[in-house]
Coordinates of C-alpha atoms and ligand atoms in Angstrom, one line a residue:
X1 CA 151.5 38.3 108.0
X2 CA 148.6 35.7 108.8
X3 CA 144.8 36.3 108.7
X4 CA 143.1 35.6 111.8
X5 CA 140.4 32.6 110.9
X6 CA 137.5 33.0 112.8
X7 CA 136.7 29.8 114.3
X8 CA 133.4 29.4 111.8
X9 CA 135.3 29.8 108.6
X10 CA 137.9 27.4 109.7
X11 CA 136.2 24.3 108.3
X12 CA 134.9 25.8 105.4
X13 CA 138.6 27.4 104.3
X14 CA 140.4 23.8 104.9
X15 CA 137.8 22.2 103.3
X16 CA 138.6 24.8 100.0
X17 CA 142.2 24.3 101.0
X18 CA 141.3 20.3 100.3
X19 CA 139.4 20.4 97.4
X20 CA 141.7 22.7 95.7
X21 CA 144.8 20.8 95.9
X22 CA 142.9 17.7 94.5
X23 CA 142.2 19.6 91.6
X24 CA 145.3 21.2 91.6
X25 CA 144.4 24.8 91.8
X26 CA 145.7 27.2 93.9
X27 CA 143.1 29.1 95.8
X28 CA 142.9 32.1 97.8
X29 CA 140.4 34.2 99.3
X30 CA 139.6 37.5 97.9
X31 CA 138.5 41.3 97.9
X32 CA 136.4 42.8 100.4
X33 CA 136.0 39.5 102.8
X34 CA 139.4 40.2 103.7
X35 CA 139.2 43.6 103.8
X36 CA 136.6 43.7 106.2
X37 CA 137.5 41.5 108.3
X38 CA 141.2 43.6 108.9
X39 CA 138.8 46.4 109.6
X40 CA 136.4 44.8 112.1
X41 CA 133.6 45.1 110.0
X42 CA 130.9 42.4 110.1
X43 CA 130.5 40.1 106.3
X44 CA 129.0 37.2 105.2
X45 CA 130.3 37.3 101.4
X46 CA 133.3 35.7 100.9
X47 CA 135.0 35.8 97.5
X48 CA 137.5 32.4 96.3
X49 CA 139.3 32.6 93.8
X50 CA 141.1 29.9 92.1
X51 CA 143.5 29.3 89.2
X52 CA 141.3 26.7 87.3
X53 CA 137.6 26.3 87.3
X54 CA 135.8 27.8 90.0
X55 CA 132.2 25.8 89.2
X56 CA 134.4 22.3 89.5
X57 CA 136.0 23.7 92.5
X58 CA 132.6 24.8 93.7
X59 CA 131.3 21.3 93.6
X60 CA 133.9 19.8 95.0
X61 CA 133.7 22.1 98.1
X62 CA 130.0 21.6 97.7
X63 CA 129.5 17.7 98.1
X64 CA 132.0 17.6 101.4
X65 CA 129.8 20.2 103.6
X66 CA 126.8 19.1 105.7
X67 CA 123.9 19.5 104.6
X68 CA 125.0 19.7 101.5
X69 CA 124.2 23.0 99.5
X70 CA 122.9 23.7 96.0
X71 CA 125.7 25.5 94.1
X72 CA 124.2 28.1 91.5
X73 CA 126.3 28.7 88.8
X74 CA 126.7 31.0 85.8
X75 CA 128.2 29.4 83.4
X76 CA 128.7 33.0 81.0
X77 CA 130.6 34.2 83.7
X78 CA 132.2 30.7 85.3
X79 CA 131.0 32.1 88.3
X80 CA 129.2 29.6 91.2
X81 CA 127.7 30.5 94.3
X82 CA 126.9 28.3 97.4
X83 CA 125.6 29.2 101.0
X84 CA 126.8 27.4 104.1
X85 CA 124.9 28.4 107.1
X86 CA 124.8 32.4 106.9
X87 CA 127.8 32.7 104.7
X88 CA 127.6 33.2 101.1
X89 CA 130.7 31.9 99.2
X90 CA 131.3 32.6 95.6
X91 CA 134.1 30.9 93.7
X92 CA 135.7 32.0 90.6
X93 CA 138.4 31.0 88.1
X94 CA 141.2 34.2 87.9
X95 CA 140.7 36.3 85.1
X96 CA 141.9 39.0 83.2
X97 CA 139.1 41.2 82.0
X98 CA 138.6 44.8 80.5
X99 CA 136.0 46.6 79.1
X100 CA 135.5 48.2 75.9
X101 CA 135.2 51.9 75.7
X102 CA 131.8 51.6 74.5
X103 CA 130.4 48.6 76.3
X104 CA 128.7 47.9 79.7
X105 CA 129.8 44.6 79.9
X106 CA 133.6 43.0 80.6
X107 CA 135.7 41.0 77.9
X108 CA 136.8 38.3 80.3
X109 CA 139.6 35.6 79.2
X110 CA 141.5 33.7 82.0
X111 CA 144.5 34.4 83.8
X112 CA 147.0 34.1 86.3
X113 CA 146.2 35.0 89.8
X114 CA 148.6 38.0 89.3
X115 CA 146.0 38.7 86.5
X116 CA 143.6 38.7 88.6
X117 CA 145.0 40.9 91.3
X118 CA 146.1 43.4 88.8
X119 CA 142.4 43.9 87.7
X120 CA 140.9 45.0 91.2
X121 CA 139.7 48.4 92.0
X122 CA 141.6 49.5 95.1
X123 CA 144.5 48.6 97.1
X124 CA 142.6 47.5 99.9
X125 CA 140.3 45.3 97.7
X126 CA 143.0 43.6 96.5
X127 CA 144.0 41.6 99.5
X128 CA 144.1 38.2 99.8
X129 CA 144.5 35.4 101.9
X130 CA 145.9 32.1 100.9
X131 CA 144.0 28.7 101.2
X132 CA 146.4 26.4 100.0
X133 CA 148.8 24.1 102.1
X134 CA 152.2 25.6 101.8
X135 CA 151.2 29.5 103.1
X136 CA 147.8 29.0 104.5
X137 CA 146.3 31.9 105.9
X138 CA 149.1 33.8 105.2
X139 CA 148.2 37.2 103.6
X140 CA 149.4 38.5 100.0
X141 CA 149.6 42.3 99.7
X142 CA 151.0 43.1 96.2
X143 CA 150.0 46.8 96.1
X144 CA 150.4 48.1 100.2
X145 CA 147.0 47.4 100.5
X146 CA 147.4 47.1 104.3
X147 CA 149.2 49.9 104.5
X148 CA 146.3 51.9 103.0
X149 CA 144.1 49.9 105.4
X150 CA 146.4 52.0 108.4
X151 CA 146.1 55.2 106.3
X152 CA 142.7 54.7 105.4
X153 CA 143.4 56.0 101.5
X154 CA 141.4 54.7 98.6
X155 CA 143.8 53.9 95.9
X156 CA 144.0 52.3 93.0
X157 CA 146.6 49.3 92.7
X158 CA 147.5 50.6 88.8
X159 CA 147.7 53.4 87.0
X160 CA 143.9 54.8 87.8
X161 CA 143.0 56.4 84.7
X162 CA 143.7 52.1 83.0
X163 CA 141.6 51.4 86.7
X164 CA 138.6 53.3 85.2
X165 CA 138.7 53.0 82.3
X166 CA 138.6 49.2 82.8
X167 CA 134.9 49.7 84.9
X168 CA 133.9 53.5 84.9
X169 CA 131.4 52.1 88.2
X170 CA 134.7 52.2 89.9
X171 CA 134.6 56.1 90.3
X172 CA 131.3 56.3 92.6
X173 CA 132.3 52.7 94.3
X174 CA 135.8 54.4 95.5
X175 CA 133.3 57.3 96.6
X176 CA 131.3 55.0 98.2
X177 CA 134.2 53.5 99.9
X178 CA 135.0 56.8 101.0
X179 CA 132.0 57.3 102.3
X180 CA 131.4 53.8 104.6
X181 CA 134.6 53.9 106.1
X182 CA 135.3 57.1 105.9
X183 CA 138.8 57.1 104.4
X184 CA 140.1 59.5 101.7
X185 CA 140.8 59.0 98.6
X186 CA 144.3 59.8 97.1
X187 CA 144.8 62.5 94.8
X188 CA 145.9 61.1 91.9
X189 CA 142.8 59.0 91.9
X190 CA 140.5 61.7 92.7
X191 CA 141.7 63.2 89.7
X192 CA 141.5 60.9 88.0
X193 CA 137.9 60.2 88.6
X194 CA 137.6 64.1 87.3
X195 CA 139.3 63.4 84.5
X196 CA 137.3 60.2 83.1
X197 CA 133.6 61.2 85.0
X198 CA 131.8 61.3 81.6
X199 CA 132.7 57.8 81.2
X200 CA 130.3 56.6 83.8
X201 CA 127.6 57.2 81.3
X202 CA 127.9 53.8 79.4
X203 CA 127.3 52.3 83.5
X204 CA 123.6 51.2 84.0
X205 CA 121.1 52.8 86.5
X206 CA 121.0 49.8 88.5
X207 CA 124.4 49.5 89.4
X208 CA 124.6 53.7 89.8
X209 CA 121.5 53.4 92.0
X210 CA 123.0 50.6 93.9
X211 CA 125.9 52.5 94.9
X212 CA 124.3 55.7 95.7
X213 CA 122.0 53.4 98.4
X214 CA 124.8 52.1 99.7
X215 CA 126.3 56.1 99.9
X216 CA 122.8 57.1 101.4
X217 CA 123.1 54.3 104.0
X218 CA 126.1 55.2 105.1
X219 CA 126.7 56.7 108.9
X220 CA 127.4 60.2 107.1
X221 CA 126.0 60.4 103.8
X222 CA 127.4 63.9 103.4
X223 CA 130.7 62.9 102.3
X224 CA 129.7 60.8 99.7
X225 CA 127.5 63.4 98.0
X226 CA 130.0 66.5 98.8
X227 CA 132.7 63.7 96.5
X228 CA 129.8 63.2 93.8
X229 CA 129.6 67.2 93.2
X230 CA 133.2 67.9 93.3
X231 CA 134.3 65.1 90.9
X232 CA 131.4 66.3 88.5
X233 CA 129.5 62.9 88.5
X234 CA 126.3 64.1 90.2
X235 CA 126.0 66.5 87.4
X236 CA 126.1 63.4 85.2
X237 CA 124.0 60.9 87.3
X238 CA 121.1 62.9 89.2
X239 CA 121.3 66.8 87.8
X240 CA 118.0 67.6 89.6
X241 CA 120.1 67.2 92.9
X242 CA 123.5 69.3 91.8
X243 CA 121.1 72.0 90.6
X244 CA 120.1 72.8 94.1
X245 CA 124.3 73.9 94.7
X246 CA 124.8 77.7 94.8
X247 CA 123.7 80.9 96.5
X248 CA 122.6 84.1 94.5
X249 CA 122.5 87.5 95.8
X250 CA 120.0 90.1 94.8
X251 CA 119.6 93.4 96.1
X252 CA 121.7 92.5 99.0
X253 CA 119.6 89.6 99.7
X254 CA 121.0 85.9 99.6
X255 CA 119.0 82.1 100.1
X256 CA 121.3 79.3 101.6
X257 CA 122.7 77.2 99.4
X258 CA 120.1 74.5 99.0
X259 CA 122.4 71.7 98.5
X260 CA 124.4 71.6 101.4
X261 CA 121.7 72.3 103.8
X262 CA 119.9 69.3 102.5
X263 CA 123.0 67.3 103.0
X264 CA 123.0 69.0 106.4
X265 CA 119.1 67.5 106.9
X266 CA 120.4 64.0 105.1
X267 CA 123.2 63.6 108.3
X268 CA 120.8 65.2 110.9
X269 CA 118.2 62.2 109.6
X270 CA 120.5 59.7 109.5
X271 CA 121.7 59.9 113.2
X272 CA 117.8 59.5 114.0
X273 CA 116.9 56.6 111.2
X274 CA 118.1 53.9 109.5
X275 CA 114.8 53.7 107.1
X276 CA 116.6 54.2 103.5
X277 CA 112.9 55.3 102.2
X278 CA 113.1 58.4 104.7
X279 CA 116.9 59.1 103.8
X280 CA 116.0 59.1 100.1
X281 CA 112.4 61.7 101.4
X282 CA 115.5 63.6 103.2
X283 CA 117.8 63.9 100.0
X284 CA 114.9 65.0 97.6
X285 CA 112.6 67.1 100.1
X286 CA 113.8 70.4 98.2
X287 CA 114.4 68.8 94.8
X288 CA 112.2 71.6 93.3
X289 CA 114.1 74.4 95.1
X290 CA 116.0 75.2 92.0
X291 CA 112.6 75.5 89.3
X292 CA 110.4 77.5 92.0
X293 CA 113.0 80.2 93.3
X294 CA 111.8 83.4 92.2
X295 CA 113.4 87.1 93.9
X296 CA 110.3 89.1 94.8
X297 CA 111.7 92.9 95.8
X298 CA 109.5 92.8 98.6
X299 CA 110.2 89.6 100.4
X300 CA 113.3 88.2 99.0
X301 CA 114.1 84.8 97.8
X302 CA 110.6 82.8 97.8
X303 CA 110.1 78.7 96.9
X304 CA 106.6 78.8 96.6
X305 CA 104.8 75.4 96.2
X306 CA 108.0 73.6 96.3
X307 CA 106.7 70.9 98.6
X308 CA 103.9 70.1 95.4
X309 CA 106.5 70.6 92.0
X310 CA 108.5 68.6 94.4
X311 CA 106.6 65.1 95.3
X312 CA 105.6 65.9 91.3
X313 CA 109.0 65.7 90.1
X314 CA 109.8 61.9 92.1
X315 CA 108.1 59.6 89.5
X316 CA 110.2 60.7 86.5
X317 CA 113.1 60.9 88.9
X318 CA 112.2 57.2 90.5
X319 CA 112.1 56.3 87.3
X320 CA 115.3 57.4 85.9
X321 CA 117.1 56.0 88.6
X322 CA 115.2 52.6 88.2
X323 CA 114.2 52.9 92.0
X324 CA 110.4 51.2 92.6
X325 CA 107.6 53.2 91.3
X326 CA 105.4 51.2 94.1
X327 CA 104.0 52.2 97.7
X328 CA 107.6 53.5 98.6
X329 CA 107.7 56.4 96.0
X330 CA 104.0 57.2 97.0
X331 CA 105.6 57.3 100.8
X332 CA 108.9 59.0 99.6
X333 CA 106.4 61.7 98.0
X334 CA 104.2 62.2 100.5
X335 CA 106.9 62.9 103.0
X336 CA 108.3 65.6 100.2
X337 CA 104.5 67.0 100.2
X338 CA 104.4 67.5 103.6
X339 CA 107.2 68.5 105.0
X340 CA 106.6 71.8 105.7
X341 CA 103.2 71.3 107.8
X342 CA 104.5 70.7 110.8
X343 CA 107.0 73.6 111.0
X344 CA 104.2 75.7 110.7
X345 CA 102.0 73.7 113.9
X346 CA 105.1 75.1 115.8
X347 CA 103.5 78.0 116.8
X348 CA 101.6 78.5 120.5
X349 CA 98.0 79.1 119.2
X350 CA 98.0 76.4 116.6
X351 CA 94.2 74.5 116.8
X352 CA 93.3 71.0 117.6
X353 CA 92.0 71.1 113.5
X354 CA 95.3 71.8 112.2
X355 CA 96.6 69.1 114.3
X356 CA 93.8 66.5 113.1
X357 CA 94.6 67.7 109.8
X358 CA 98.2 66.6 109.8
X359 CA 97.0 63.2 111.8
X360 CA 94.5 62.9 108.8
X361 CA 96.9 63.3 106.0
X362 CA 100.3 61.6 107.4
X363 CA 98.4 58.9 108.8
X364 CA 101.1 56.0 109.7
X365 CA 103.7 58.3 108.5
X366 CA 102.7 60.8 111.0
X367 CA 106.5 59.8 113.2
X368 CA 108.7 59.5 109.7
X369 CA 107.8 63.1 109.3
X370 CA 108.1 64.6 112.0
X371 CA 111.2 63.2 112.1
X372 CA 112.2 64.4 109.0
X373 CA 111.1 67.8 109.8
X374 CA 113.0 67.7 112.8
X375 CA 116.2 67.2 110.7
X376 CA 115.7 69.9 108.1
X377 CA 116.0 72.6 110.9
X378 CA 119.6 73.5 110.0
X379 CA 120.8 76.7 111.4
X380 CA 124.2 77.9 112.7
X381 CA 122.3 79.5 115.3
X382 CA 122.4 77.0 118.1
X383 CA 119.2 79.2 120.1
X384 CA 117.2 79.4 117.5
X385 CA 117.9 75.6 116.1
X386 CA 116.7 74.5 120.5
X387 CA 113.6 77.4 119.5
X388 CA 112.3 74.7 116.8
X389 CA 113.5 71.7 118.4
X390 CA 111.1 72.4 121.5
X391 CA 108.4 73.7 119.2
X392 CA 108.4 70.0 117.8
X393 CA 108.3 68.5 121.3
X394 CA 105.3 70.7 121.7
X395 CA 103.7 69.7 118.2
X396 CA 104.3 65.9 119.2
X397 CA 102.2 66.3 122.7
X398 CA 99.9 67.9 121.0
X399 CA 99.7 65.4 118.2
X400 CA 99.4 62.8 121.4
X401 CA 96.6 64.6 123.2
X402 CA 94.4 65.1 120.0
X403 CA 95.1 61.9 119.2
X404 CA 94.1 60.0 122.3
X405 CA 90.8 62.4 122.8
X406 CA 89.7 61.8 119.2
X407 CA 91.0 58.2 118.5
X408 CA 91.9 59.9 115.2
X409 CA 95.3 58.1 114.6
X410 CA 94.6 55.7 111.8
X411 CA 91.4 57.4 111.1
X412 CA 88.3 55.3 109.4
X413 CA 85.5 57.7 109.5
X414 CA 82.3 56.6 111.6
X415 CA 80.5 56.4 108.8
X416 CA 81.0 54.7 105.3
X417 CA 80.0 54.8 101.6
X418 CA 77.9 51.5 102.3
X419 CA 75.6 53.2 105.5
X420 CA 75.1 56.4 103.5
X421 CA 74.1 54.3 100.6
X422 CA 71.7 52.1 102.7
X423 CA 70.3 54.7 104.8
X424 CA 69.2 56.6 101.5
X425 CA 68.7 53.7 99.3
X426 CA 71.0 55.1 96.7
X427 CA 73.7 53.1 94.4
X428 CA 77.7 54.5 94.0
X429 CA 77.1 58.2 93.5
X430 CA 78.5 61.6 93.5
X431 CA 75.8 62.4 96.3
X432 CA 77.4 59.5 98.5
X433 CA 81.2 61.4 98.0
X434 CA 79.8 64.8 98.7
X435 CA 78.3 63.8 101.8
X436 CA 81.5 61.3 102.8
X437 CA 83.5 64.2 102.1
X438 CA 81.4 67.0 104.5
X439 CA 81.3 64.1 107.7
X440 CA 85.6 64.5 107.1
X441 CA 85.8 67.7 107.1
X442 CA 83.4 68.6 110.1
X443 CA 85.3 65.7 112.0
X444 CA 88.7 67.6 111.1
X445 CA 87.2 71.0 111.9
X446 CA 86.6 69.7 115.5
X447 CA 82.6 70.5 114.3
X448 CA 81.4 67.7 115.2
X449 CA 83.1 64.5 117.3
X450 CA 84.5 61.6 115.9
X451 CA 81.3 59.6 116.3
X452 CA 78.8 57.6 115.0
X453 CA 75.9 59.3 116.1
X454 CA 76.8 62.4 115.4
X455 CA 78.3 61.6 112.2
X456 CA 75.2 59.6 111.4
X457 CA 73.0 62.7 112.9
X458 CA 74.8 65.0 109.7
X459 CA 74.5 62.7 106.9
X460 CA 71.0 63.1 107.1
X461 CA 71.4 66.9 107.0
X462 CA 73.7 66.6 104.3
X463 CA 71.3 64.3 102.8
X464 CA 68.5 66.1 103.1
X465 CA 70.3 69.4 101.5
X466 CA 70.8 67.2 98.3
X467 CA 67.1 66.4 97.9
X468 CA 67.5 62.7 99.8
X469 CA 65.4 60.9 101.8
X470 CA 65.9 58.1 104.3
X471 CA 64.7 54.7 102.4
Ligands
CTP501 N1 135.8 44.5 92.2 C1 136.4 45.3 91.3 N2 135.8 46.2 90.5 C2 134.4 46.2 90.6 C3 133.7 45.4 91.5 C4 134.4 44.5 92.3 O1 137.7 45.2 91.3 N3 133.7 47.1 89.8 C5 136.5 43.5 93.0 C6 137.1 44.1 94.3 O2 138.3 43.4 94.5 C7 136.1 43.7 95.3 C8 135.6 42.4 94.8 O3 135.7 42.4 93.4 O4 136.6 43.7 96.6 C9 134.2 42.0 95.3 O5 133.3 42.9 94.8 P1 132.0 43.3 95.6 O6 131.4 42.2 96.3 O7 131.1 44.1 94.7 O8 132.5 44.4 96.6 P2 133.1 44.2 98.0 O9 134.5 44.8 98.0 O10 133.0 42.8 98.6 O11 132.3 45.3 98.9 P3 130.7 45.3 99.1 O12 130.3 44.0 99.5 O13 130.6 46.3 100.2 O14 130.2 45.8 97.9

């Protein structure tokens, strides 16, 4: 069968095809380049492989494009890397590799190109197209990788418990696989990712984080995270998360099982948004389910202050996961602080203050949330799931009106630290936070107007109940 070459890549894969017979290598190209492109899917890596050196045959390709381009290379790994236009192109030399039991890192000694294809993780990673004169373009499918393309199956081309063993990362990439395209994964290696799960211990955060992203940024997120509990590897890799699978009954009284419905919210989000930073607020925003449930005969199952332990628990779990402890955890937790405000603005007689309050505290991530708390409304009842849904539109033209009337959105109060401490000719002070602090809160309150003279008109009150005078 022949690839189809789109029209872009042709000069770059005869130019490959060129260079490589110089050097006398044969060269193909490789893995998920081909792949996507049998599925439609849009990608700008592209993977050669050739039986020699790849950094010579990088060069080579290298000097003959226009403009030329810098090739970055890695000697350690005989990797080399060179962008023309948009497309990234990475050249190696085939290889066999393995990995110990105990390390992170690949033995890697060179091979054959049947080498090489025997050391890929899937059937339908292991296509690959030929660039050199004789076959070129034709496709070489030594495991029925485009068969599994048709039957959309994740398999492994070998034996898989040798496939993981070789790279435990393997077992949450065929998950994400799942996942992106949506195809299953065969039995024997889903068992097989069972069997060997603890093995994905010696794999570094990085590379479990970056999967789990790419699982997260996936049309339906669900899939990949229902694969990670049933195989046992979220147990392994984010605990906090698995502990929130289950359902207890007490005195005839059951809570929902916390995990699903927060995959529930993750899908319902992800329809909605494509902002990874709100996916990951999504997956977390009842992280601290599991440590606050308590069974109170009265009421039933309660999860008091789980919004709080919850936005508490993200740094250490940030952390862990080597995911930034910067502005986007601070956003990631504040969403998770929040996110049951707005459910509870739902209601008819809900004041302009509670609004202002929200505006105040959400401030640009006023939208993010309410969009977040529009997801987490999970119900099987479809009346009472349209009950909150309307109860939001109502909260976000209320949100609008309070917003426009009090130009609140954004909020910088009328009056700062530097007038207070002018007007009473006082330096940085408790006295200039107590009265910053009562101009807020009577703004909130709807006490007084967002305004300068007013706000100026209390300061002196405030002022003058602290023993100040104007200087
Ligand atoms: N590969 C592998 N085992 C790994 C990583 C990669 O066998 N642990 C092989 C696969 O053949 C894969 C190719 O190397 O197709 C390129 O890897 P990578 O760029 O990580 O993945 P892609 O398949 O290109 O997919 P994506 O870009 O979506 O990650």
């Amino acid at each position: 069968m022949i690839f189809s070459i789109a029209k872009e890549e042709r000069e770059i894969f005869t130019i490959i095809e060129e260079e490589a017979t110089k050097l006398g290598y044969p060269a193909f190209v490789v893995g998920g380049f081909v792949r996507d492109r049998l599925l439609g899917r849009q990608t700008k890596d592209m993977d050669i492989v050739c039986v020699g050196d790849g950094i010579k045959l990088a060069e080579a390709v290298a000097s003959r494009l226009n403009p030329i381009p810098r090739v970055v290379f890695y000697s350690r790994f005989g990797t080399a890397m060179l962008k023309h236009w948009d497309i990234e192109v990475e050249f190696v030399g085939a290889r066999k590799e393995s990995y110990r039991q105990d390390s992170r890192n690949p033995d890697v000694e060179f091979g054959s190109f049947e080498d090489d294809q025997n050391r890929r993780d899937f059937t339908i990673n292991a296509l690959a197209v030929s660039l050199n004169q004789y076959n070129f373009g034709e496709i070489i499918d030594s495991f029925g990788g485009l068969r599994h393309l048709e039957e959309k199956i994740i398999i492994t081309p070998l034996d898989p418990n040798r496939t993981f063993s070789d790279d435990p990362l393997r077992m949450l990439r065929a998950i994400r696989f799942s996942t992106q395209l949506q195809f299953d994964i065969a039995p024997k290696t889903l068992a097989s990712i069972k069997e060997n799960k603890s093995r994905i211990l010696i794999i570094s955060k990085e590379r479990i984080t970056t999967e789990l992203e790419k699982i997260l940024a996936s049309p339906k997120p669900s899939i990949g995270f229902n694969l990670l509990f049933d195989t046992g590897l979220l147990q392994l890799i984010l605990p906090e998360l698995a502990a929130l699978q289950g359902v207890e009954t007490k005195k005839g009284k059951s809570h929902k099982d916390n995990f699903y419905h927060t995959l529930e919210v993750v899908d319902n989000l992800c329809k909605k948004s494509d902002n990874i930073w709100l996916r990951w607020a999504a997956l977390f925003h009842d992280i601290a389910k599991p440590p606050t449930k308590r069974f109170e005969p009265e009421i039933g199952w309660t999860f008091h202050g789980h919004e709080a332990l919850g936005a508490a628990m993200l740094p250490r779990i940030f952390k862990k996961l080597k995911l930034p402890l910067d502005h986007k955890l601070k956003y990631v937790q504040k969403l998770v602080l929040y996110h049951l405000r707005p459910i509870s603005l739902t209601k008819e007689q809900v004041t302009d203050a509670a609004i202002r309050r929200l505006i105040f505290d959400a401030e640009e991530d006023l939208d993010d949330l309410l969009m977040l708390c529009e997801a987490d409304i999970t119900s099987k009842n479809l009346n009472k799931v349209n009950k909150y849904l309307e109860g939001y539109e109502l909260v976000r033209q209320k949100v609008k009106a309070v917003s426009e009337s009090d130009r609140i959105r954004l909020w910088q109060p009328p009056i700062t630290g530097e007038i207070i401490m002018d007007t009473f000719k006082i330096p940085p002070s408790k006295e200039v936070g107590i009265i910053k602090t009562a101009i807020r809160e009577a703004i909130l309150d709807g006490n007084i107007p967002n305004e300068h003279d007013a706000a100026f008109e209390l300061m002196l009150q405030e002022g003058a109940k602290l023993g100040l005078k104007r200087g």
